[in-house]
Each structure stands twice: as C-alpha cells, then as structure tokens.
Amino acid sequence: GENVEQHPSTLSVQEGDSAVIKCTYSDSASNYFPWYKQELGKGPQLIIDIRSNVGEKKDQRIAVTLNKTAKHFSLHITETQPEDSAVYFCAAIEGNAGKSTFGDGTTLTVKP
Amino acid sequence: DARVTQTPRDKVTEMGQEVTMRCQPILGHNTVFWYRQTMMQGLELLAYFRNRAPLDDSGMPKDRFSAEMPDATLATLKIQPSEPRDSAVYFCASGLEAGIRDTQYFGPGTRLTVL
C-alpha cells in the first residue's frame, strides 16, 4: 500500500520568514496530493492541492510543488503570520479508488 | 456555506458500551470517508463509501467496528463493544468524486473517550 512520509515533524519560524514542509510517497498510482491545515479542536481544512499532471501551483502566500519522478511534493508558505500556526498534513490519493494516505503532520509555530 | 456535520461532538462512555457516531455529508457529495486521529497513529483511514456502497474498510477492526450509509444524507460508524484503546477523535469527510475533483471536506470530528 501507499506510504507517505512527512518532514519535519515540528517547525518554528519567525513571523515573515518562509516555511517549507516536505512529503514523499511510494505508490506511483497516487495522482492527487492535497495539503490540509488543522487548528486545535477542528477538522483538517484543505488549503491547496496539486494533481500529478501539474508541477507547481500557487495561491497567494501558499505554493505546492510536485516531483513525480522523485515521488515527493512540498508545501511552501511565504511571509508567515502567527495565524499560520497549526498542524499541516500532506496526503497522497489514488484517484480511481479514492484511497487516501496521510503524512504524520507538521506542527508549525510562527513566532511574532 | 455547505459543511460536513458530525454528532455527537463529544462522547464519554464506559468500556463495553455501544457507541454510534453520525455524519451528514455535504449535499450532493457521493463519497464519504471515516478517519480516526490519535497522537500515536495520526490520521488513519477506517473506511470509505462511494454512492453509499462501501469501497474499502480494510482500516477498520472488523470484530467491533461497522460503518453504514442508510441513505445519501447519513453515514454512521458504530463500535460495539467499545474499548479504552478506541479513544480518539473520529472524523468524517465527504467529497464529490467526479473524475478530477477528489477534494475531501472534513467535519469537526467526534471526540470519543472510553473509560
């Protein structure tokens, strides 16, 4: 089955700096890669996603890159703000079956 | 603002009792997922449905867990009998499986504590 590894497990940055979280996956059949942000006491919320036919996608301060050959994808947050502090999860999903595998999460702390 | 709803939000029960968690997917969504989140195991997929039919429940302990979709607006996850190791937050998510649109929208979760 699919295996998703996410690094780092914790990340602390100063407000205004950039943050990068990386994930690798094992199953070449995975073709959809969403990123979720989870705040305390809430369910994960989708923040950005990318499909296997695209190498990069950007939405304001958030960007995701995908390297299909190397089977890794990354989340980039620029100009971080304290409200970006949360747990971030990556996931790899095999589109036809819809089965999803999540990374273990990264706790991001943005210090004012 | 369409959202996935889950009830109850919190449940405390004693070992051996039956627990039923409910989920109302976003209207029009045809895929429903059940996840369990713990500190030790992270987010685990328990089961998922497409058009109310179970597609995969390999992540679910079969002897005590069962998942059903009585109709398109209700998904249930039942544990009988419950055990302390079942304590976790259980999330339901729904999605619109339409080829390229595989996004899952999560509910707020049910926090289960089994004493």
PDB file of N, CA and C in Angstrom, chain A residues 31-32 36 38 41-46 49 51 89 93 95-100 102-104, chain B residues 9 33 35 37 41 43 45 48 50 55-56 58 91 97 100-108:
ATOM      1  N   ASN A  31      -2.213  10.101  -7.593  1.00  0.00           N
ATOM      2  CA  ASN A  31      -2.236  11.167  -8.584  1.00  0.00           C
ATOM      3  C   ASN A  31      -2.871  12.462  -8.082  1.00  0.00           C
ATOM      4  N   TYR A  32      -3.144  12.520  -6.791  1.00  0.00           N
ATOM      5  CA  TYR A  32      -3.742  13.736  -6.239  1.00  0.00           C
ATOM      6  C   TYR A  32      -3.140  13.963  -4.864  1.00  0.00           C
ATOM      7  N   TYR A  36      -3.546  19.852   4.033  1.00  0.00           N
ATOM      8  CA  TYR A  36      -4.575  20.269   4.974  1.00  0.00           C
ATOM      9  C   TYR A  36      -3.940  21.012   6.141  1.00  0.00           C
ATOM     10  N   GLN A  38      -4.803  21.948  10.117  1.00  0.00           N
ATOM     11  CA  GLN A  38      -5.683  21.599  11.215  1.00  0.00           C
ATOM     12  C   GLN A  38      -5.377  22.466  12.419  1.00  0.00           C
ATOM     13  N   GLY A  41      -8.737  21.559  17.916  1.00  0.00           N
ATOM     14  CA  GLY A  41     -10.152  21.311  18.126  1.00  0.00           C
ATOM     15  C   GLY A  41     -10.997  21.312  16.865  1.00  0.00           C
ATOM     16  N   LYS A  42     -10.350  21.374  15.717  1.00  0.00           N
ATOM     17  CA  LYS A  42     -11.101  21.415  14.464  1.00  0.00           C
ATOM     18  C   LYS A  42     -10.658  20.299  13.525  1.00  0.00           C
ATOM     19  N   GLY A  43     -11.458  20.066  12.495  1.00  0.00           N
ATOM     20  CA  GLY A  43     -11.081  19.090  11.487  1.00  0.00           C
ATOM     21  C   GLY A  43     -10.103  19.688  10.497  1.00  0.00           C
ATOM     22  N   PRO A  44      -9.372  18.837   9.796  1.00  0.00           N
ATOM     23  CA  PRO A  44      -8.443  19.345   8.767  1.00  0.00           C
ATOM     24  C   PRO A  44      -9.200  20.111   7.694  1.00  0.00           C
ATOM     25  N   GLN A  45      -8.597  21.214   7.245  1.00  0.00           N
ATOM     26  CA  GLN A  45      -9.200  22.015   6.190  1.00  0.00           C
ATOM     27  C   GLN A  45      -8.239  22.089   5.011  1.00  0.00           C
ATOM     28  N   LEU A  46      -8.754  21.850   3.816  1.00  0.00           N
ATOM     29  CA  LEU A  46      -7.920  21.892   2.620  1.00  0.00           C
ATOM     30  C   LEU A  46      -7.400  23.304   2.400  1.00  0.00           C
ATOM     31  N   ASP A  49      -4.030  22.055  -3.228  1.00  0.00           N
ATOM     32  CA  ASP A  49      -3.844  20.700  -3.734  1.00  0.00           C
ATOM     33  C   ASP A  49      -3.165  20.753  -5.097  1.00  0.00           C
ATOM     34  N   ARG A  51      -2.338  18.105  -8.702  1.00  0.00           N
ATOM     35  CA  ARG A  51      -2.559  16.841  -9.387  1.00  0.00           C
ATOM     36  C   ARG A  51      -1.286  16.448 -10.124  1.00  0.00           C
ATOM     37  N   PHE A  89      -0.945  18.718   7.278  1.00  0.00           N
ATOM     38  CA  PHE A  89      -0.876  17.337   6.813  1.00  0.00           C
ATOM     39  C   PHE A  89      -0.795  17.307   5.296  1.00  0.00           C
ATOM     40  N   ILE A  93      -3.344  10.507  -2.737  1.00  0.00           N
ATOM     41  CA  ILE A  93      -4.604   9.826  -3.038  1.00  0.00           C
ATOM     42  C   ILE A  93      -4.550   9.214  -4.424  1.00  0.00           C
ATOM     43  N   GLY A  95      -6.503   8.336  -7.334  1.00  0.00           N
ATOM     44  CA  GLY A  95      -7.766   8.942  -7.753  1.00  0.00           C
ATOM     45  C   GLY A  95      -8.854   7.968  -8.109  1.00  0.00           C
ATOM     46  N   ASN A  96      -8.514   6.877  -8.760  1.00  0.00           N
ATOM     47  CA  ASN A  96      -9.566   5.964  -9.192  1.00  0.00           C
ATOM     48  C   ASN A  96     -10.249   5.287  -8.010  1.00  0.00           C
ATOM     49  N   ALA A  97      -9.470   4.831  -7.077  1.00  0.00           N
ATOM     50  CA  ALA A  97     -10.053   4.158  -5.915  1.00  0.00           C
ATOM     51  C   ALA A  97     -10.409   5.145  -4.819  1.00  0.00           C
ATOM     52  N   GLY A  98      -9.771   6.305  -4.848  1.00  0.00           N
ATOM     53  CA  GLY A  98     -10.061   7.320  -3.841  1.00  0.00           C
ATOM     54  C   GLY A  98      -9.407   7.077  -2.503  1.00  0.00           C
ATOM     55  N   LYS A  99      -8.580   6.044  -2.405  1.00  0.00           N
ATOM     56  CA  LYS A  99      -7.989   5.740  -1.113  1.00  0.00           C
ATOM     57  C   LYS A  99      -6.901   6.760  -0.785  1.00  0.00           C
ATOM     58  N   SER A 100      -6.949   7.297   0.421  1.00  0.00           N
ATOM     59  CA  SER A 100      -6.026   8.357   0.807  1.00  0.00           C
ATOM     60  C   SER A 100      -5.120   7.906   1.940  1.00  0.00           C
ATOM     61  N   PHE A 102      -2.352   9.709   4.665  1.00  0.00           N
ATOM     62  CA  PHE A 102      -1.885  10.981   5.196  1.00  0.00           C
ATOM     63  C   PHE A 102      -0.494  10.850   5.779  1.00  0.00           C
ATOM     64  N   GLY A 103       0.265  11.950   5.720  1.00  0.00           N
ATOM     65  CA  GLY A 103       1.502  12.040   6.468  1.00  0.00           C
ATOM     66  C   GLY A 103       1.202  12.215   7.950  1.00  0.00           C
ATOM     67  N   ASP A 104       2.234  12.174   8.771  1.00  0.00           N
ATOM     68  CA  ASP A 104       2.060  12.244  10.222  1.00  0.00           C
ATOM     69  C   ASP A 104       1.846  13.666  10.749  1.00  0.00           C
TER      70      ASP A 104
ATOM     71  N   ARG B   9     -20.455  15.743  19.215  1.00  0.00           N
ATOM     72  CA  ARG B   9     -19.126  16.333  19.140  1.00  0.00           C
ATOM     73  C   ARG B   9     -18.201  15.706  20.184  1.00  0.00           C
ATOM     74  N   PHE B  33     -15.900   9.394   3.874  1.00  0.00           N
ATOM     75  CA  PHE B  33     -14.737   8.763   4.477  1.00  0.00           C
ATOM     76  C   PHE B  33     -14.849   8.849   6.000  1.00  0.00           C
ATOM     77  N   TYR B  35     -12.304   8.647   9.332  1.00  0.00           N
ATOM     78  CA  TYR B  35     -10.922   8.645   9.794  1.00  0.00           C
ATOM     79  C   TYR B  35     -10.896   8.614  11.317  1.00  0.00           C
ATOM     80  N   GLN B  37      -8.191   9.780  14.435  1.00  0.00           N
ATOM     81  CA  GLN B  37      -6.968  10.524  14.717  1.00  0.00           C
ATOM     82  C   GLN B  37      -6.564  10.350  16.162  1.00  0.00           C
ATOM     83  N   GLN B  41      -0.993   7.423  16.289  1.00  0.00           N
ATOM     84  CA  GLN B  41      -1.157   6.883  14.931  1.00  0.00           C
ATOM     85  C   GLN B  41      -1.447   7.942  13.883  1.00  0.00           C
ATOM     86  N   LEU B  43      -3.555  10.356  11.472  1.00  0.00           N
ATOM     87  CA  LEU B  43      -4.843  10.213  10.783  1.00  0.00           C
ATOM     88  C   LEU B  43      -4.881   8.880  10.051  1.00  0.00           C
ATOM     89  N   LEU B  45      -7.231   6.149   7.858  1.00  0.00           N
ATOM     90  CA  LEU B  45      -8.473   5.922   7.127  1.00  0.00           C
ATOM     91  C   LEU B  45      -9.090   4.610   7.598  1.00  0.00           C
ATOM     92  N   TYR B  48     -14.355   3.894   3.577  1.00  0.00           N
ATOM     93  CA  TYR B  48     -14.983   4.921   2.755  1.00  0.00           C
ATOM     94  C   TYR B  48     -16.018   4.329   1.804  1.00  0.00           C
ATOM     95  N   ARG B  50     -18.642   5.071  -1.662  1.00  0.00           N
ATOM     96  CA  ARG B  50     -18.935   5.823  -2.877  1.00  0.00           C
ATOM     97  C   ARG B  50     -20.347   5.455  -3.304  1.00  0.00           C
ATOM     98  N   LEU B  55     -16.495   0.885  -0.243  1.00  0.00           N
ATOM     99  CA  LEU B  55     -15.432   0.563  -1.202  1.00  0.00           C
ATOM    100  C   LEU B  55     -14.233  -0.077  -0.525  1.00  0.00           C
ATOM    101  N   ASP B  56     -13.960   0.372   0.661  1.00  0.00           N
ATOM    102  CA  ASP B  56     -12.790  -0.136   1.363  1.00  0.00           C
ATOM    103  C   ASP B  56     -12.987   0.073   2.855  1.00  0.00           C
ATOM    104  N   SER B  58     -10.738  -1.735   4.962  1.00  0.00           N
ATOM    105  CA  SER B  58      -9.608  -2.535   5.438  1.00  0.00           C
ATOM    106  C   SER B  58      -8.917  -1.918   6.653  1.00  0.00           C
ATOM    107  N   PHE B  91     -13.173  11.486  12.536  1.00  0.00           N
ATOM    108  CA  PHE B  91     -13.579  12.477  11.538  1.00  0.00           C
ATOM    109  C   PHE B  91     -14.310  11.795  10.391  1.00  0.00           C
ATOM    110  N   GLU B  97     -16.778  12.888  -6.094  1.00  0.00           N
ATOM    111  CA  GLU B  97     -15.913  12.123  -6.980  1.00  0.00           C
ATOM    112  C   GLU B  97     -16.418  12.292  -8.402  1.00  0.00           C
ATOM    113  N   ILE B 100     -11.829  14.502 -11.909  1.00  0.00           N
ATOM    114  CA  ILE B 100     -10.689  15.295 -11.481  1.00  0.00           C
ATOM    115  C   ILE B 100     -10.892  15.959 -10.133  1.00  0.00           C
ATOM    116  N   ARG B 101     -12.086  15.829  -9.575  1.00  0.00           N
ATOM    117  CA  ARG B 101     -12.347  16.550  -8.333  1.00  0.00           C
ATOM    118  C   ARG B 101     -12.410  15.562  -7.180  1.00  0.00           C
ATOM    119  N   ASP B 102     -11.296  15.406  -6.480  1.00  0.00           N
ATOM    120  CA  ASP B 102     -11.219  14.423  -5.422  1.00  0.00           C
ATOM    121  C   ASP B 102     -11.078  15.044  -4.051  1.00  0.00           C
ATOM    122  N   THR B 103     -11.358  16.316  -3.920  1.00  0.00           N
ATOM    123  CA  THR B 103     -11.162  17.004  -2.650  1.00  0.00           C
ATOM    124  C   THR B 103     -12.076  16.446  -1.571  1.00  0.00           C
ATOM    125  N   GLN B 104     -11.538  16.235  -0.395  1.00  0.00           N
ATOM    126  CA  GLN B 104     -12.310  15.777   0.751  1.00  0.00           C
ATOM    127  C   GLN B 104     -12.508  16.943   1.710  1.00  0.00           C
ATOM    128  N   TYR B 105     -13.721  17.085   2.195  1.00  0.00           N
ATOM    129  CA  TYR B 105     -14.064  18.140   3.148  1.00  0.00           C
ATOM    130  C   TYR B 105     -14.376  17.473   4.478  1.00  0.00           C
ATOM    131  N   PHE B 106     -13.646  17.889   5.505  1.00  0.00           N
ATOM    132  CA  PHE B 106     -13.751  17.240   6.799  1.00  0.00           C
ATOM    133  C   PHE B 106     -14.802  17.907   7.689  1.00  0.00           C
ATOM    134  N   GLY B 107     -15.434  17.086   8.506  1.00  0.00           N
ATOM    135  CA  GLY B 107     -16.293  17.587   9.555  1.00  0.00           C
ATOM    136  C   GLY B 107     -15.480  17.974  10.776  1.00  0.00           C
ATOM    137  N   PRO B 108     -16.143  18.446  11.841  1.00  0.00           N
ATOM    138  CA  PRO B 108     -15.440  18.905  13.035  1.00  0.00           C
ATOM    139  C   PRO B 108     -14.965  17.779  13.943  1.00  0.00           C
TER     140      PRO B 108
END
